[in-house]
Steps between C-alpha positions, in 0.01 A plus 500: 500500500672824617855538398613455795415195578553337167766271660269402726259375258794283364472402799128506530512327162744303535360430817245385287749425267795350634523570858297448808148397461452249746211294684392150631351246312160262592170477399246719656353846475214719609274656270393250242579520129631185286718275603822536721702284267388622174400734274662786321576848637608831351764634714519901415783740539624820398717467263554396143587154317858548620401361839326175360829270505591578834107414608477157283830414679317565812140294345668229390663458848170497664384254274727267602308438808147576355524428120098571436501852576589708222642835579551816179634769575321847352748803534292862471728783433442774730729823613394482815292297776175705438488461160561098564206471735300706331548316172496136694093658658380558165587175365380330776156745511496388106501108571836424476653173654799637729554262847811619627650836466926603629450770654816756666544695800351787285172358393400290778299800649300559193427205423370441802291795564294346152310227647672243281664266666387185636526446896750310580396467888328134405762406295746513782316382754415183343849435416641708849772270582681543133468869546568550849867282374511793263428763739722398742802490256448840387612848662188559744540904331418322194176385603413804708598715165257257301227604769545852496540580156314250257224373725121494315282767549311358833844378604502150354855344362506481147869506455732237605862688494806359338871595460629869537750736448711682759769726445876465585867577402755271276825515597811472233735323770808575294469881534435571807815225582697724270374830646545358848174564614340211714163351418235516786549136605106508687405652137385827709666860428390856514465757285818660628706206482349465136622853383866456699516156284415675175768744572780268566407310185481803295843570627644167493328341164352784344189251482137609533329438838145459393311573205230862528173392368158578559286213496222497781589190597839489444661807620199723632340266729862355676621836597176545635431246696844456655464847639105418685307666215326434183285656180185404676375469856422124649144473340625676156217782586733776518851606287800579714750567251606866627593357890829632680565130468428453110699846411786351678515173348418685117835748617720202583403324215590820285857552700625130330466653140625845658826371678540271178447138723223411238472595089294818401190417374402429151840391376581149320586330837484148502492365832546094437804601239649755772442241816714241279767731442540557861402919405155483686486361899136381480196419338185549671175320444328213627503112406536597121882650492546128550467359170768793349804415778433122373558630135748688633711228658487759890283254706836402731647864466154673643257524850191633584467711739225723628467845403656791686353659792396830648226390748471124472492194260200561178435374159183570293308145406292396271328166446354276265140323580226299314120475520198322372265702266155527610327328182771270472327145373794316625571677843582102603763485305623851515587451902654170387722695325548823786592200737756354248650883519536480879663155568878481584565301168374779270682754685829264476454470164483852344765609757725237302396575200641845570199719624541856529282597789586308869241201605221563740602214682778573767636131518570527072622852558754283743563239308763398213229566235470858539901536653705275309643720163450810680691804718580445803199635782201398233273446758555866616256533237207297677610614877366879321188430586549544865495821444389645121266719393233423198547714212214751530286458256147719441295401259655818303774260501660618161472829549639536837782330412556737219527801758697301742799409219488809361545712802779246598683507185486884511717485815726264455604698177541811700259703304243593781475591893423197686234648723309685191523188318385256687200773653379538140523119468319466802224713383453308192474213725219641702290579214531144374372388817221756523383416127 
């Protein structure tokens, strides 16, 4: 998957993994195929055999309810989502048994555009009172995202979406006490009161304010978004990298390095070690910084708060989501399974377990499983949604993300005009789209 969001995929993975794949359990089903309480499935992912202990963790929990379905998990190493669903096709053209495929923000669209995914529109309505439950537990934008972005080529479901990713900020409590500087107590601040925090801590600790990265997901996509724009318009048919609004959120990202509020770029910065220290103010991410302030010892000494603003509250999202494969013999049994995924106990349990992506399900986003052990204002996290964006992703996927990172990482390092950049970016962008 693209750089940027490899943290996401931990998520995505170990939201296949370890972290939020949730749905209801019964009997039932739509479309024929085996049996709904047994049989075995191949669950695919991308990814290699490092995943497979987080997944039979996740099997053999599954199988505590139905113990005659047999779940393996195939990884396929791929660099990026095109090569994955190209790769799963062909095996699938060639005969081979695949029923369920874990699928990201990033590859939803292609694989739906291939015609290989079962409909899950009889599925659900035969068991419509277990997934309505599900629906109405989840952000409504979740759904709507699900619609317009990985529906079937004639507009039929074939995803069911899962936990996600937002973005926010991670307070270190103990330097901004020392440096004086309050913490936004509704978890809302904006970009100014941001920079005039930075430069009180700078003064007053020395410490960091933020880290300067360049991940799409991770740094691109939140200055973006929290200042109206993104890389792509709504429907991801058109780039808008070079906007008044992007160049301004690339030259504010660049004046943190510049005014010495955030490390220089390609240095040996190491942003859990420096947060512990008390010589870095925050760590950004989503769900996943989690796990490190628990190694860390922080979870008392940090909050979450959203990220700064210049024209209103944004995060970039991205979600996990599962499907049935069209010439799946067991397609029974495979939505036995995608309802175990979205029922409150399965989300419950990988959000104890220590998932690093939050749970689709609002009321486990809410509750002690997914809060207890962790910063204060978790469920900032989930209450994203309201109003994120989902990452852009073309079917150029890797490539895009390529020119996006790049151009970012050239101006955050000072080494190239902001408005040149990103219009050279942009026209990179354009011919990816036009290819």
């Amino acid at each position: 998957m693209r750089k940027s969001l490899k943290r996401i995929v931990l998520g995505a993975m170990a939201v296949a993994t370890a972290g939020a794949l949730i749905t209801g359990c019964s009997s039932g089903g739509g479309g024929g195929g085996g049996d709904a309480e047994s049989g075995e499935l191949n669950f695919v992912y991308m990814g290699d055999a490092n995943q497979q202990k987080a997944f039979n963790a996740l099997f053999a929990e599954f199988n505590k309810q139905h113990p005659d379905i047999k779940l393996k998990a195939v990884g396929i190493p791929s660099g990026n989502w095109a090569t994955f669903s190209t790769t799963v096709a062909t095996r699938l053209a060639g005969g081979q048994k695949i029923d369920i495929i874990q699928v990201a923000t990033e590859g939803q669209r292609l694989f739906a555009s291939k015609g290989i995914l079962e409909d899950l529109g009889p599925y659900i309505d035969k068991d419509k009172d277990e997934v309505d439950d599900y629906w109405n537990d989840i952000s409504p934008n979740l759904k709507k995202f699900n619609e317009e972005f990985a529906s079937g080529p004639d507009g039929e479901t074939v995803f069911i979406p899962g936990g996600f990713n937002t973005m926010g900020m991670y307070l270190n409590k103990t330097v901004f006490e020392k440096a004086g500087v309050p913490i936004p107590e509704d978890g809302n601040w904006t970009w100014d009161e941001f920079l005039e925090a930075g430069k009180t801590i700078k003064e007053k600790t020395g410490a960091y304010l933020t880290g300067a990265g360049s991940g799409y997901f991770t740094d691109v996509m939140p200055w973006l978004t929290t200042n109206g724009t993104s890389t792509f318009n709504e429907d991801w048919s058109q780039p808008t990298y070079d906007t008044a609004a992007a160049v301004e959120s690339a030259e504010f990202a660049r004046s943190l390095v510049e005014l010495g509020l955030a490390p220089k770029p390609g240095g040996q910065f190491d942003p859990n070690t420096a947060f512990k220290q008390g010589k870095l103010a925050s760590l950004n991410g989503g769900r996943w910084p989690v796990l490190g302030i628990r190694d860390l010892k922080m979870v008392d000494d940090t909050v979450l708060v959203n990220w700064p603003t210049k024209v209103g509250n944004g995060s970039p999202v991205g979600w996990d989501a599962w499907n049935i494969a069209k010439n799946s013999e067991n397609k029974e049994a495979a939505w036995t399974f995608i309802k175990f995924l979205m029922s409150k106990e399965a989300g419950s349990y990988f959000a104890e377990i220590g998932g690093t992506i939050v749970p689709a399900r609002t009321s486990v986003a809410n509750s002690p499983a997914f809060t207890d052990n962790a910063p204060e204002g978790t469920v900032r996290l989930s209450e994203a949604l309201d109003f994120a964006t989902p990452i852009p992703s073309i079917d150029q996927g890797a490539e895009a993300q390529k020119t996006i990172e790049e151009a970012w990482a050239t101006i955050i390092a000072g080494q190239g005009d902001v408005q040149k950049t990103l219009d050279a970016a942009q026209a990179k962008l354009e011919k990816l789209i036009g290819d």
